[in-house]
Short mmCIF file of C-alpha atoms and ligand atoms in Angstrom, two decimals:
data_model
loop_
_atom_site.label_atom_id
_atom_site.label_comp_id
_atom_site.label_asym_id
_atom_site.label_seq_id
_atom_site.Cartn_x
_atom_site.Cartn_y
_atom_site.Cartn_z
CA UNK A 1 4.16 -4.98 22.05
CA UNK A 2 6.50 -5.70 19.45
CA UNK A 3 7.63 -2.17 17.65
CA UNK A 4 9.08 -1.97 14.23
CA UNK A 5 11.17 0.98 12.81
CA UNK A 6 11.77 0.96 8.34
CA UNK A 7 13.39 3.05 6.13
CA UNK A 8 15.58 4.37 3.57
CA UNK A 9 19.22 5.21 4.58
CA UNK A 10 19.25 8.30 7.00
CA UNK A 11 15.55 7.96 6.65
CA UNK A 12 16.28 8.86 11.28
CA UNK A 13 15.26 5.35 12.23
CA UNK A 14 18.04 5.09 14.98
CA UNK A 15 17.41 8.49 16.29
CA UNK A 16 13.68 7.89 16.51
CA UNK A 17 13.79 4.91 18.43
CA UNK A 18 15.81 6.28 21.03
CA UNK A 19 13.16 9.15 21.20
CA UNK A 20 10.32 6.43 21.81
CA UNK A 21 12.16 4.20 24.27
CA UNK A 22 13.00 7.17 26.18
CA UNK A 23 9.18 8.59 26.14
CA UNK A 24 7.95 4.85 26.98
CA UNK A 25 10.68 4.19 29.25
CA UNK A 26 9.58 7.69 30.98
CA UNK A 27 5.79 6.05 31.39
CA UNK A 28 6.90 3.36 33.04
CA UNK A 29 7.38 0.57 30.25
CA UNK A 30 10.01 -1.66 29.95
CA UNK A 31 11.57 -1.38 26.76
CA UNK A 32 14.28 -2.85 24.59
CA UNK A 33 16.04 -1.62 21.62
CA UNK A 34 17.57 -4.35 18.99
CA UNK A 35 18.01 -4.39 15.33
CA UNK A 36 18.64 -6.43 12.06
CA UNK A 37 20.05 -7.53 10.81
CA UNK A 38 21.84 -8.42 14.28
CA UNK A 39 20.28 -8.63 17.67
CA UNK A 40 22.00 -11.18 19.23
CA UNK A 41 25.89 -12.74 19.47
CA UNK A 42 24.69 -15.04 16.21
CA UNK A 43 23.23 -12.86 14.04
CA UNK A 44 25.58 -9.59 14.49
CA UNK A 45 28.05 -12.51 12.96
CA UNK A 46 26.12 -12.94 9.90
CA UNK A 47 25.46 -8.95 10.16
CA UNK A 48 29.39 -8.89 9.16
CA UNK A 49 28.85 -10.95 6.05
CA UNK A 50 25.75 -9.01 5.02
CA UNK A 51 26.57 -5.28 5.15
CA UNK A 52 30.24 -5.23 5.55
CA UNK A 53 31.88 -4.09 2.09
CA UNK A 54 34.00 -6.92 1.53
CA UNK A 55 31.37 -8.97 3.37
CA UNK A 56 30.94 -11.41 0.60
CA UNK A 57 29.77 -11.55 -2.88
CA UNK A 58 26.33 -13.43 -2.20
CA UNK A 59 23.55 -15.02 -4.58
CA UNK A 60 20.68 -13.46 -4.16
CA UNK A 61 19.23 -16.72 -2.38
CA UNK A 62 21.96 -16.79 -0.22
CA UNK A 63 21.82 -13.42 0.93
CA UNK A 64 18.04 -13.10 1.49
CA UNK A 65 18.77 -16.58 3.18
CA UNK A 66 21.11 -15.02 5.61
CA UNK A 67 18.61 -12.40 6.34
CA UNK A 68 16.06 -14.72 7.23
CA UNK A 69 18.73 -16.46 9.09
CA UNK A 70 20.02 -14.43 11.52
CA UNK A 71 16.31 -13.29 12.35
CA UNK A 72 14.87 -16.80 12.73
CA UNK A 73 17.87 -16.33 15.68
CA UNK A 74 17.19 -13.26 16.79
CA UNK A 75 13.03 -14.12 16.71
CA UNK A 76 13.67 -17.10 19.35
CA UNK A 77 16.31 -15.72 21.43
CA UNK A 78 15.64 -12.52 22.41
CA UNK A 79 12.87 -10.88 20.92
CA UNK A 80 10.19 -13.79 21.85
CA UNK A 81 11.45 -14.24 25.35
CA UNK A 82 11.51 -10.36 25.86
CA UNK A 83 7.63 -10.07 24.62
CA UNK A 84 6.65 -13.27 26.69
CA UNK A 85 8.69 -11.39 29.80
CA UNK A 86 5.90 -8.28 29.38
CA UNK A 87 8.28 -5.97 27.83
CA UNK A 88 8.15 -3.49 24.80
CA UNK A 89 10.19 -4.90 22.01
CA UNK A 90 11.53 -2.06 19.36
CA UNK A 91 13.74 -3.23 16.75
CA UNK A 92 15.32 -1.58 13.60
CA UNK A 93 14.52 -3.51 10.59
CA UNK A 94 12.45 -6.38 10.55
CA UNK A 95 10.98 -8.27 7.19
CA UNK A 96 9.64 -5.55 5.68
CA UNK A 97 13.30 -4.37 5.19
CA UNK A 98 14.05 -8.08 3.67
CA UNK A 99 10.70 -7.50 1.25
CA UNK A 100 11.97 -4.34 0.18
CA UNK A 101 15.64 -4.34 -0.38
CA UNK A 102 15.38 -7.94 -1.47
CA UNK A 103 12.34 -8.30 -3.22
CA UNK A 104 11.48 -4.45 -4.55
CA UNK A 105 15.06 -3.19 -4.41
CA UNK A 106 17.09 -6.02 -6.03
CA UNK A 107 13.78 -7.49 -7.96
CA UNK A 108 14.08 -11.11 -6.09
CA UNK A 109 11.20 -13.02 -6.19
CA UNK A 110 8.32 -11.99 -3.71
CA UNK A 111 7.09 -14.87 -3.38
CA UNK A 112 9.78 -16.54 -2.89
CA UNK A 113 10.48 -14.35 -0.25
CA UNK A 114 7.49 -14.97 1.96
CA UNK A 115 8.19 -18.91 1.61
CA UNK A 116 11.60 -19.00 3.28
CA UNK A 117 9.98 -16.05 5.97
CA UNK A 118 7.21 -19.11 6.50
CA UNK A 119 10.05 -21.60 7.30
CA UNK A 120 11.78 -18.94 9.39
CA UNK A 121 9.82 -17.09 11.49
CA UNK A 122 6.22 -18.44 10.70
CA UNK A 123 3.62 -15.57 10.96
CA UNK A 124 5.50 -13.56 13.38
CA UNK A 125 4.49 -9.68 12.64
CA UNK A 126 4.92 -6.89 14.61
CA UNK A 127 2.14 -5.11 15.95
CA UNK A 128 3.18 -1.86 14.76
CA UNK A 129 5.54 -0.42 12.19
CA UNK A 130 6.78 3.31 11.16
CA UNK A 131 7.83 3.31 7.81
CA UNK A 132 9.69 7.05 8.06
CA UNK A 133 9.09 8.24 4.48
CA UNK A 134 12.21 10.83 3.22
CA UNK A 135 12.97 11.71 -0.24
CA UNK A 136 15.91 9.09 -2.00
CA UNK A 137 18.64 12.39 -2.46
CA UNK A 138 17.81 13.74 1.12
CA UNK A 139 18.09 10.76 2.73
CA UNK A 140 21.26 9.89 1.59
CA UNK A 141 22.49 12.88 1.83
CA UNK A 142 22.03 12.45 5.54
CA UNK A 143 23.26 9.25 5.35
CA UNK A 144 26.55 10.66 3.42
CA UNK A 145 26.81 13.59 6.14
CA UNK A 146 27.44 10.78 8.49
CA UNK A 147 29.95 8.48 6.47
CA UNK A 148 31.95 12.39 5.54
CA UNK A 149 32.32 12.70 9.30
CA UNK A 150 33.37 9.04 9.50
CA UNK A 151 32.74 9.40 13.48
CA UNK A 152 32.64 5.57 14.08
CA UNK A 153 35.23 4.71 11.48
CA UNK A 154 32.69 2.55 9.84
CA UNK A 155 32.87 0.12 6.72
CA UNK A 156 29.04 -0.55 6.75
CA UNK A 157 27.86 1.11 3.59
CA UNK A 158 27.84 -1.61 1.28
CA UNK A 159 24.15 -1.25 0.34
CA UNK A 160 24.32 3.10 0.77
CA UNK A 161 26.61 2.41 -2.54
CA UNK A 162 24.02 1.39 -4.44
CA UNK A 163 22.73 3.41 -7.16
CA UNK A 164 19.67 6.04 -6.83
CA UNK A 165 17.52 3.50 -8.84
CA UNK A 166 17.28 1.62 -6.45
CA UNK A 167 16.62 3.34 -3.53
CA UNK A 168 13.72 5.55 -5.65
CA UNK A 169 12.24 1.09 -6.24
CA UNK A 170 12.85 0.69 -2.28
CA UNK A 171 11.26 3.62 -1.21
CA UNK A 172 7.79 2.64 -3.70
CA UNK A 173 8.37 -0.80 -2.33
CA UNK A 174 8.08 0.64 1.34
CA UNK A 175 4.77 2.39 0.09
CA UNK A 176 3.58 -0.21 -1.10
CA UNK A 177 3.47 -2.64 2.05
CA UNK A 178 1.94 0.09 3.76
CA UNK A 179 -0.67 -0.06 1.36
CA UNK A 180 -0.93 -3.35 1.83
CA UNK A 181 -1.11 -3.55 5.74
CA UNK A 182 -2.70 -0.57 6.96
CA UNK A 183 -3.42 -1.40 10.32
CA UNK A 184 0.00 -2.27 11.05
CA UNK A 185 2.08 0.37 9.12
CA UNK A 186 2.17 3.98 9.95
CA UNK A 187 4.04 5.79 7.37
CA UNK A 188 5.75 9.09 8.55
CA UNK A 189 7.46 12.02 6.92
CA UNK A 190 10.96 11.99 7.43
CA UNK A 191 11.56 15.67 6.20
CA UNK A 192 10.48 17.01 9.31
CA UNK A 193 12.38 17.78 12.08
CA UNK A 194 13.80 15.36 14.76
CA UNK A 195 10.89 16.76 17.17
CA UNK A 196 8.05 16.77 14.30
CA UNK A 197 8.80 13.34 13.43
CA UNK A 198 8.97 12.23 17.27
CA UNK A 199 5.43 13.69 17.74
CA UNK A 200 3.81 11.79 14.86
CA UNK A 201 5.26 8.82 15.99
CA UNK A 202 4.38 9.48 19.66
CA UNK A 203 0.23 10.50 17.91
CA UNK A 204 0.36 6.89 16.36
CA UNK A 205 1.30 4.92 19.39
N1 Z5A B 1 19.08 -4.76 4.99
C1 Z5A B 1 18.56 -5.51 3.93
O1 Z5A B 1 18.94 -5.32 2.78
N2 Z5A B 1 17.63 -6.49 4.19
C2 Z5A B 1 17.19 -6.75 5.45
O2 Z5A B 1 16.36 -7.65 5.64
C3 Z5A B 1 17.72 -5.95 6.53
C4 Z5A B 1 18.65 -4.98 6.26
C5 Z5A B 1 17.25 -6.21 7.94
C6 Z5A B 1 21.93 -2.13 7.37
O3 Z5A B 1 20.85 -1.45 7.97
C7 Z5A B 1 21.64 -2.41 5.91
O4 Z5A B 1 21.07 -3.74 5.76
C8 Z5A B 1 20.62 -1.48 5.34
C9 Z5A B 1 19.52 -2.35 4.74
C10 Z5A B 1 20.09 -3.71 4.72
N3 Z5A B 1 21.12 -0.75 4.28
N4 Z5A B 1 21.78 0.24 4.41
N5 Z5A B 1 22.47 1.09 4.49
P1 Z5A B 1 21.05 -0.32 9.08
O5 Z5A B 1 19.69 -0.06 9.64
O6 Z5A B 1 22.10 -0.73 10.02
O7 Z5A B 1 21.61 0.94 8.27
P2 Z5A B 1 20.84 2.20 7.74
O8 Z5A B 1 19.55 1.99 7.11
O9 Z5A B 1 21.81 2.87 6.87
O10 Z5A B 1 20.47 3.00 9.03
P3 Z5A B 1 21.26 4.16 9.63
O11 Z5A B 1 22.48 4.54 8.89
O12 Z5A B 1 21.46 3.72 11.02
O13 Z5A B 1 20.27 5.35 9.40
P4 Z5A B 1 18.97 5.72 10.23
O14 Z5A B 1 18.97 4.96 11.51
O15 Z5A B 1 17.77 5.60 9.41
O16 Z5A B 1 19.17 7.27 10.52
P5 Z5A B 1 19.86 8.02 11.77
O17 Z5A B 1 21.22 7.41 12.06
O18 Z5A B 1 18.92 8.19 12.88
O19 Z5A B 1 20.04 9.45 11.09
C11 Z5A B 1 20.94 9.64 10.01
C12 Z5A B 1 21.49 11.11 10.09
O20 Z5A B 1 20.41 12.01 9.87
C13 Z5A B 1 22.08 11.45 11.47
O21 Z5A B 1 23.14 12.34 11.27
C14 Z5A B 1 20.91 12.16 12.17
O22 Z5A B 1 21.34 13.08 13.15
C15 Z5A B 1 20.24 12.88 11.01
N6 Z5A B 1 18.79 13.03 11.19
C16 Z5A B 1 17.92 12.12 11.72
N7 Z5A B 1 16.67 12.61 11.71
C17 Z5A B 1 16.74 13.83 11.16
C18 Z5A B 1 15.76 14.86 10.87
N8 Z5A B 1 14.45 14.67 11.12
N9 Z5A B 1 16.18 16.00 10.29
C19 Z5A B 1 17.49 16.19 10.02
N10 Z5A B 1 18.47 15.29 10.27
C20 Z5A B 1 18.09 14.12 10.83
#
């Protein structure tokens, strides 16, 4: 089964996912957790020129390109081989992120969008998706909780910098795929608390 987690910034997705592979994991499944963009030694490369701040200042071809890139890589070298190996694949991110940051975030061309994902990764899908569904201002104010602490010392905010427009035209654009594919997309409210969520997500699998 092939898992997908999408969001907002400090919508919880990494948190969540842990939750799940550890409930899974504790049934006897054999999970494992990737993301995007990233996932293997590739694509975390082009991860750097994506969401680093001085990353690169990137058509909007190019970047969606990248995208679509480093996930064609990721699709064929480790998330493939893990589903055909009988395990539980759950990954951060997947298109739908590309769709709505791309397409209903920066306005690029939907369309367009779904051709180069047809050259990329054909009609791979996941089987499941959680959309986790938070208000724009709380979730970045999660997301800004984090930076303030600056734990990890990292640079990767070059999309959190974005203005709320944006995020208010990502978060309908998220809605709106659910709408779109119900039987894949579970959307879940975010506002609730770590356990809350956990449960819903747990009630949907
Ligand atoms: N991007 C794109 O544009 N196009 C694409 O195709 C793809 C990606 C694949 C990198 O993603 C960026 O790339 C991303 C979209 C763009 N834009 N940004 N930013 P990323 O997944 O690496 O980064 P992210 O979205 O910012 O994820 P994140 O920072 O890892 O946040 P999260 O995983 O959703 O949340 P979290 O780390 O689990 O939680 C955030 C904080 O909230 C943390 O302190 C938690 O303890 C807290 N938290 C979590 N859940 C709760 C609840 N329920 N209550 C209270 N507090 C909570």
């Amino acid at each position: 089964m092939f898992i997908t987690f999408e969001g907002g910034e400090g919508s919880g997705k990494t948190t969540q996912i842990q939750l799940l592979k550890d409930a899974l994991e504790a049934k006897g499944h054999d999970v494992i957790t990737t993301r995007e963009p990233g996932g293997t030694i590739e694509a975390e490369k082009i991860r750097e020129l994506l969401v680093q701040r001085d990353g690169g200042d990137w058509t909007p071809t190019a970047e969606a390109m990248l995208f679509f890139t480093a996930r064609h890589m990721h699709v064929e070298t480790k998330i493939k081989p893990a589903l055909a190996a009988g395990k539980i694949v759950i990954c951060d991110r997947f298109t739908d992120s590309t769709i709505a940051y791309q397409g209903y975030g920066h306005g690029f061309d939907l369309d367009t969008l779904n051709a180069i994902k047809k050259v990329s990764i054909g009609n791979m899908e996941p089987d499941k998706t959680f959309i986790l569904d938070i208000d724009v201002t709380e979730g970045l104010t999660r997301a800004g909780k984090r930076m303030e602490g600056d734990d990890d010392g990292s640079t990767e905010d070059r999309f959190e910098r974005m203005k709320i427009d944006f995020h208010e035209n990502l978060r309908q654009g998220y809605l709106t795929i659910a709408k779109q594919n119900p039987n894949r997309c579970h959307v879940i409210d975010a506002s609730a608390t770590i356990d809350d969520v956990h449960l819903a997500i747990l009630s949907a699998i």
